[in-house]
Short mmCIF file of C-alpha atoms in Angstrom, two decimals:
data_model
loop_
_atom_site.label_atom_id
_atom_site.label_comp_id
_atom_site.label_asym_id
_atom_site.label_seq_id
_atom_site.Cartn_x
_atom_site.Cartn_y
_atom_site.Cartn_z
CA MET X 241 -10.42 12.11 -26.01
CA ALA X 242 -8.11 10.76 -23.33
CA LYS X 243 -6.04 7.58 -22.92
CA ARG X 244 -6.78 4.96 -20.30
CA ILE X 245 -5.82 1.39 -19.46
CA GLN X 246 -8.73 -1.04 -19.29
CA PHE X 247 -9.38 -4.79 -19.28
CA ALA X 248 -12.36 -6.69 -20.70
CA ARG X 249 -11.45 -10.06 -19.15
CA THR X 250 -9.35 -11.15 -16.20
CA GLY X 251 -5.94 -12.73 -16.61
CA GLY X 252 -2.29 -11.84 -17.03
CA PRO X 253 -0.77 -8.50 -18.05
CA GLU X 254 -1.72 -9.21 -21.66
CA VAL X 255 -5.39 -8.39 -20.89
CA LEU X 256 -4.53 -4.72 -20.30
CA GLU X 257 -5.34 -2.44 -23.23
CA LEU X 258 -4.55 1.23 -23.88
CA VAL X 259 -7.69 2.79 -25.35
CA ASP X 260 -9.14 6.19 -26.19
CA VAL X 261 -12.17 7.30 -24.16
CA THR X 262 -14.26 10.44 -23.85
CA PRO X 263 -13.70 11.79 -20.31
CA ALA X 264 -16.90 11.91 -18.29
CA GLU X 265 -18.19 15.13 -16.79
CA PRO X 266 -18.25 15.07 -12.97
CA ALA X 267 -21.65 14.47 -11.41
CA PRO X 268 -22.73 16.32 -8.25
CA GLY X 269 -20.17 15.66 -5.50
CA GLU X 270 -17.47 14.57 -7.97
CA VAL X 271 -14.34 16.08 -9.47
CA ARG X 272 -12.30 15.24 -12.56
CA VAL X 273 -8.54 15.05 -12.09
CA ARG X 274 -6.03 15.43 -14.91
CA ASN X 275 -3.48 12.91 -13.73
CA GLN X 276 0.19 13.83 -13.83
CA ALA X 277 1.36 10.66 -12.07
CA VAL X 278 -0.35 7.38 -11.16
CA GLY X 279 0.57 4.97 -8.37
CA LEU X 280 1.15 1.25 -8.98
CA ASN X 281 0.01 -1.14 -6.24
CA PHE X 282 -0.39 -4.88 -5.73
CA ILE X 283 -4.15 -4.47 -5.32
CA ASP X 284 -4.26 -3.49 -9.01
CA ILE X 285 -3.03 -6.99 -9.86
CA TYR X 286 -5.73 -8.51 -7.65
CA PHE X 287 -8.39 -6.76 -9.76
CA ARG X 288 -6.71 -7.65 -13.05
CA THR X 289 -6.53 -11.34 -12.14
CA GLY X 290 -10.05 -11.47 -10.68
CA LEU X 291 -9.03 -12.16 -7.06
CA TYR X 292 -10.97 -8.98 -6.33
CA PRO X 293 -13.87 -8.74 -8.82
CA ALA X 294 -14.29 -5.48 -10.74
CA PRO X 295 -17.83 -4.04 -10.58
CA SER X 296 -18.23 -4.59 -14.34
CA LEU X 297 -16.21 -5.31 -17.49
CA PRO X 298 -14.61 -3.69 -19.36
CA SER X 299 -13.11 -1.90 -16.38
CA GLY X 300 -10.52 0.73 -15.69
CA LEU X 301 -7.75 -0.04 -13.23
CA GLY X 302 -5.96 1.64 -10.36
CA THR X 303 -7.11 3.80 -7.45
CA GLU X 304 -4.13 6.11 -6.77
CA GLY X 305 -2.98 9.23 -8.54
CA ALA X 306 -2.10 12.90 -8.35
CA GLY X 307 -2.56 15.86 -10.62
CA VAL X 308 -4.73 18.92 -11.12
CA VAL X 309 -8.50 19.33 -10.82
CA ASP X 310 -9.88 20.25 -14.25
CA ALA X 311 -13.63 20.03 -13.60
CA VAL X 312 -15.81 20.23 -10.47
CA GLY X 313 -19.32 18.86 -10.01
CA GLU X 314 -22.19 20.62 -8.30
CA GLY X 315 -21.97 20.87 -4.53
CA VAL X 316 -18.21 20.50 -4.20
CA THR X 317 -16.86 23.25 -1.99
CA HIS X 318 -13.44 22.12 -0.72
CA LEU X 319 -11.81 21.84 -4.16
CA GLU X 320 -11.60 24.14 -7.18
CA VAL X 321 -10.41 23.89 -10.78
CA GLY X 322 -6.62 24.23 -10.78
CA ASP X 323 -6.05 22.73 -7.32
CA ARG X 324 -3.16 20.29 -7.00
CA VAL X 325 -4.61 17.11 -5.51
CA ALA X 326 -4.01 13.44 -4.74
CA TYR X 327 -6.18 10.41 -4.06
CA ALA X 328 -5.83 6.75 -3.10
CA GLN X 329 -9.44 5.50 -3.09
CA GLY X 330 -12.48 5.62 -5.24
CA PRO X 331 -13.67 3.85 -8.38
CA LEU X 332 -11.22 1.93 -10.54
CA GLY X 333 -9.77 4.03 -13.35
CA ALA X 334 -6.68 5.87 -12.11
CA TYR X 335 -4.57 4.33 -14.91
CA ALA X 336 -5.70 7.15 -17.18
CA GLU X 337 -4.99 10.67 -18.31
CA GLN X 338 -8.20 11.86 -16.63
CA HIS X 339 -10.19 10.30 -13.81
CA VAL X 340 -13.58 11.20 -12.30
CA LEU X 341 -14.13 10.29 -8.66
CA PRO X 342 -15.96 11.46 -5.51
CA ALA X 343 -14.56 14.73 -4.22
CA ALA X 344 -14.67 13.29 -0.68
CA LYS X 345 -11.87 10.89 -1.70
CA VAL X 346 -9.58 13.68 -2.96
CA VAL X 347 -7.27 15.83 -0.83
CA ALA X 348 -5.42 19.02 -1.67
CA LEU X 349 -1.64 18.77 -1.85
CA PRO X 350 0.59 21.00 0.30
CA ALA X 351 2.91 23.20 -1.73
CA GLY X 352 5.97 21.27 -0.56
CA ILE X 353 4.89 17.90 -1.99
CA ASP X 354 5.20 17.25 -5.73
CA VAL X 355 2.73 15.14 -7.70
CA GLU X 356 5.13 12.23 -8.30
CA THR X 357 5.82 11.89 -4.58
CA ALA X 358 2.09 12.08 -3.86
CA ALA X 359 1.19 9.43 -6.43
CA ALA X 360 3.93 7.16 -5.12
CA SER X 361 2.97 7.54 -1.47
CA MET X 362 -0.75 8.15 -0.99
CA LEU X 363 -2.03 4.57 -0.84
CA LYS X 364 1.18 3.17 0.64
CA GLY X 365 1.62 5.99 3.13
CA LEU X 366 -2.01 5.97 4.26
CA THR X 367 -1.71 2.21 4.64
CA VAL X 368 1.29 2.64 6.94
CA GLN X 369 -0.55 5.37 8.83
CA TYR X 370 -3.51 3.16 9.72
CA LEU X 371 -1.32 0.11 10.41
CA LEU X 372 1.12 1.84 12.78
CA ARG X 373 -1.14 4.56 14.20
CA GLN X 374 -4.60 2.98 14.31
CA THR X 375 -4.77 -0.81 13.83
CA CYS X 376 -2.25 -1.06 16.66
CA PRO X 377 -1.31 2.41 17.95
CA LEU X 378 2.43 2.02 18.52
CA GLU X 379 3.98 4.22 21.19
CA GLY X 380 7.67 3.36 20.83
CA GLY X 381 9.72 0.52 22.24
CA GLU X 382 7.72 -2.25 20.54
CA THR X 383 9.34 -4.89 18.33
CA ILE X 384 7.49 -5.71 15.12
CA LEU X 385 8.03 -8.02 12.16
CA TRP X 386 7.31 -6.68 8.66
CA HIS X 387 7.33 -8.99 5.65
CA ALA X 388 8.56 -7.58 2.30
CA ALA X 389 10.03 -4.52 3.98
CA ALA X 390 11.86 -3.29 0.88
CA GLY X 391 8.69 -2.74 -1.16
CA GLY X 392 6.74 0.48 -1.47
CA VAL X 393 4.72 0.06 1.74
CA GLY X 394 7.61 -1.53 3.62
CA SER X 395 10.04 1.26 2.73
CA ILE X 396 7.70 3.84 4.24
CA ALA X 397 7.00 1.60 7.24
CA CYS X 398 10.71 1.26 8.06
CA GLN X 399 11.11 5.04 8.21
CA TRP X 400 7.87 5.70 10.10
CA ALA X 401 8.65 2.96 12.63
CA ARG X 402 12.10 4.45 13.23
CA ALA X 403 10.52 7.88 13.78
CA LEU X 404 8.18 6.32 16.37
CA GLY X 405 11.02 4.53 18.17
CA VAL X 406 9.78 1.09 17.11
CA LYS X 407 12.17 -1.79 16.34
CA LEU X 408 11.19 -3.12 12.92
CA ILE X 409 12.52 -6.50 11.78
CA GLY X 410 12.16 -6.86 8.02
CA THR X 411 12.16 -10.00 5.87
CA PHE X 412 13.77 -10.05 2.40
CA SER X 413 14.87 -12.24 -0.46
CA SER X 414 18.21 -10.60 -1.30
CA PRO X 415 21.11 -8.73 0.32
CA GLU X 416 20.31 -5.70 -1.83
CA LYS X 417 16.78 -5.45 -0.44
CA ALA X 418 18.05 -5.95 3.10
CA ALA X 419 20.54 -3.11 2.63
CA LEU X 420 17.77 -0.85 1.37
CA ALA X 421 15.59 -1.59 4.39
CA GLU X 422 18.48 -0.97 6.78
CA LYS X 423 19.08 2.37 5.07
CA ASN X 424 15.40 3.18 5.63
CA GLY X 425 15.62 2.42 9.33
CA ALA X 426 14.92 -1.29 9.80
CA TRP X 427 16.32 -2.41 13.16
CA ALA X 428 17.21 -5.87 11.84
CA THR X 429 16.78 -7.91 8.66
CA ILE X 430 16.14 -11.57 7.85
CA ASP X 431 16.83 -13.23 4.49
CA TYR X 432 13.98 -15.74 4.34
CA THR X 433 15.68 -17.64 1.49
CA ARG X 434 18.63 -18.56 3.73
CA GLU X 435 17.47 -18.15 7.33
CA ASP X 436 14.76 -19.65 9.50
CA VAL X 437 12.58 -16.62 10.15
CA VAL X 438 11.13 -17.84 13.46
CA GLU X 439 14.50 -18.85 14.89
CA ARG X 440 16.11 -15.61 13.76
CA VAL X 441 13.33 -13.57 15.40
CA ARG X 442 13.86 -15.58 18.59
CA GLU X 443 17.59 -14.76 18.51
CA LEU X 444 17.07 -11.06 17.80
CA THR X 445 14.50 -10.64 20.57
CA GLU X 446 16.29 -12.94 23.06
CA GLY X 447 13.23 -15.16 23.13
CA ALA X 448 10.65 -12.42 23.71
CA MET X 449 9.31 -12.50 20.09
CA CYS X 450 7.24 -9.73 18.48
CA ASP X 451 4.46 -7.46 19.66
CA VAL X 452 2.93 -7.23 16.17
CA VAL X 453 3.51 -8.97 12.83
CA TYR X 454 2.52 -7.14 9.65
CA ASP X 455 1.99 -9.61 6.82
CA SER X 456 1.13 -8.59 3.24
CA VAL X 457 2.31 -11.90 1.74
CA GLY X 458 -0.61 -14.06 2.88
CA LYS X 459 -0.80 -17.80 2.40
CA ASP X 460 2.94 -18.58 2.28
CA THR X 461 3.83 -16.75 5.52
CA TRP X 462 0.71 -17.21 7.67
CA GLU X 463 2.07 -19.95 9.95
CA THR X 464 5.52 -18.36 10.20
CA SER X 465 3.97 -15.04 11.16
CA LEU X 466 1.94 -16.58 13.98
CA ASP X 467 5.03 -18.33 15.32
CA CYS X 468 6.90 -15.02 15.54
CA LEU X 469 4.42 -13.49 17.99
CA LYS X 470 4.58 -13.33 21.77
CA PRO X 471 1.47 -14.46 23.71
CA ARG X 472 -1.61 -12.19 23.48
CA SER X 473 -0.09 -10.16 20.67
CA LEU X 474 -1.44 -9.11 17.28
CA MET X 475 -1.23 -10.57 13.78
CA VAL X 476 -2.09 -8.02 11.07
CA SER X 477 -2.78 -9.64 7.71
CA PHE X 478 -3.14 -6.87 5.15
CA GLY X 479 -2.33 -8.45 1.78
CA ASN X 480 -2.34 -11.59 -0.35
CA ALA X 481 0.81 -11.42 -2.50
CA SER X 482 1.19 -15.23 -2.38
CA GLY X 483 -2.55 -15.95 -2.29
CA ALA X 484 -5.33 -15.52 0.23
CA VAL X 485 -5.18 -17.16 3.67
CA GLU X 486 -7.91 -19.80 3.65
CA GLY X 487 -9.13 -22.73 5.71
CA VAL X 488 -7.86 -21.39 9.02
CA ASN X 489 -8.96 -23.13 12.21
CA ILE X 490 -9.50 -20.26 14.63
CA GLY X 491 -8.38 -22.54 17.45
CA ILE X 492 -4.79 -22.12 16.26
CA LEU X 493 -4.84 -18.63 17.80
CA ASN X 494 -5.41 -20.23 21.18
CA GLN X 495 -2.75 -22.87 20.64
CA LYS X 496 -0.11 -20.29 19.74
CA GLY X 497 -0.70 -18.03 22.73
CA SER X 498 -4.19 -16.47 22.81
CA LEU X 499 -3.32 -14.37 19.77
CA PHE X 500 -5.36 -11.62 18.14
CA VAL X 501 -5.71 -11.33 14.35
CA THR X 502 -7.14 -8.63 12.09
CA ARG X 503 -7.55 -8.19 8.33
CA PRO X 504 -7.80 -4.40 7.86
CA SER X 505 -8.06 -2.25 4.73
CA LEU X 506 -7.65 1.41 3.89
CA ASN X 507 -11.34 1.78 3.11
CA GLY X 508 -12.15 0.48 6.57
CA TYR X 509 -10.18 3.32 8.17
CA ALA X 510 -10.40 6.26 5.74
CA ASP X 511 -14.18 5.91 5.62
CA THR X 512 -15.11 9.61 5.91
CA ARG X 513 -13.66 12.75 4.38
CA GLU X 514 -12.70 13.99 7.83
CA ARG X 515 -10.78 10.81 8.69
CA LEU X 516 -9.10 10.78 5.26
CA GLU X 517 -7.94 14.38 5.68
CA TRP X 518 -6.59 13.65 9.17
CA MET X 519 -4.71 10.58 7.94
CA ALA X 520 -3.37 12.42 4.89
CA GLY X 521 -2.32 15.29 7.13
CA GLU X 522 -0.19 12.93 9.23
CA LEU X 523 1.37 11.46 6.08
CA PHE X 524 2.08 14.88 4.58
CA ALA X 525 3.64 16.04 7.87
CA MET X 526 5.99 13.03 7.85
CA LEU X 527 6.97 13.74 4.24
CA GLU X 528 7.49 17.47 4.79
CA SER X 529 9.57 16.84 7.92
CA GLY X 530 11.90 14.51 6.02
CA LYS X 531 11.27 11.69 8.50
CA VAL X 532 9.77 9.76 5.60
CA THR X 533 11.07 10.03 2.06
CA VAL X 534 9.71 8.19 -0.96
CA ASP X 535 12.05 6.30 -3.27
CA ILE X 536 10.51 6.28 -6.74
CA ALA X 537 12.71 3.52 -8.06
CA GLN X 538 10.74 2.74 -11.22
CA ARG X 539 8.88 4.95 -13.72
CA TYR X 540 6.86 3.58 -16.65
CA SER X 541 4.67 5.16 -19.29
CA LEU X 542 0.93 4.49 -19.10
CA ALA X 543 1.25 2.17 -22.09
CA GLU X 544 3.75 0.05 -20.11
CA ALA X 545 1.31 -0.72 -17.28
CA GLY X 546 1.44 -4.48 -17.98
CA LYS X 547 5.23 -4.48 -17.94
CA ALA X 548 5.22 -2.54 -14.66
CA GLN X 549 2.81 -5.03 -13.06
CA GLU X 550 4.96 -7.97 -14.18
CA ALA X 551 7.97 -6.43 -12.46
CA LEU X 552 5.97 -5.80 -9.27
CA GLN X 553 4.48 -9.30 -9.20
CA GLY X 554 7.88 -10.86 -9.90
CA ARG X 555 9.39 -9.03 -6.88
CA GLN X 556 11.79 -7.23 -9.22
CA THR X 557 11.01 -3.79 -7.83
CA THR X 558 12.11 -1.82 -4.79
CA GLY X 559 10.53 1.29 -3.30
CA SER X 560 7.65 2.75 -5.25
CA THR X 561 6.66 2.56 -8.92
CA ILE X 562 4.65 5.16 -10.82
CA LEU X 563 3.04 5.41 -14.24
CA LEU X 564 3.35 8.65 -16.17
CA PRO X 565 0.33 9.47 -18.39
#
């Protein structure tokens, strides 16, 4: 038997249950991973609340983890029992002691990267990789705005942007979070509880505004984000922390300067094993070089998954959070 977190109905953290299950044997093309650390991400809350529907109920939760392969299905050739591995995609169920998923979604860990770092950085780091290196391939010298830049994704983005020579302006809700982002390499910070974000961006850029805005907040920041862009530049909406952006008149993009907008996802970029391994290779290289470090600021037991999600949803966390099975 093995422990896992599951939910039989959508709702608040109280719907999460710690149960005993019999671990499945991997089918052809699958592997079973004995998790040693599990990543916590906002998308997990979307599934728990029903914003993103689970395939069926009761359902496991979570898509990110790291550990050791303990069983291999037929036809898998790039992984073996005993390999140290990490993953950020696949079926829900990472909040568990053991998780079965397609081998194509699992990558081997370099010797220099420990499992806690991997679990804390795979989804967030791969997200930053596709946002900065693919959605809009930044070359250095650009000015970008990043909402919630002290969170897990934002903390990695600040460091990666600095390594690329990109000026990242981060928005925050407290001086402590601003200080953390500055430590991670943010070029400038804006406290959105006290400052007018658009006017502050205008001051910082001497009226030029931003080349790209990266917005994981959603509904509450949509208009502000568009107003921070220069003409013919790009709005990247990649999250819904405050709710989904709805009812948008596409003509507003014309009115605000012939803007471009995209709503990307990790699955849309890491859609083959080859692309996933290339993206993970770039992330691992940044981690091994020290240009990006991962701040695991919170650790919870698997049984405390609901408590961990409450802290994340309440913006009480900084850096990355992991669950320890």
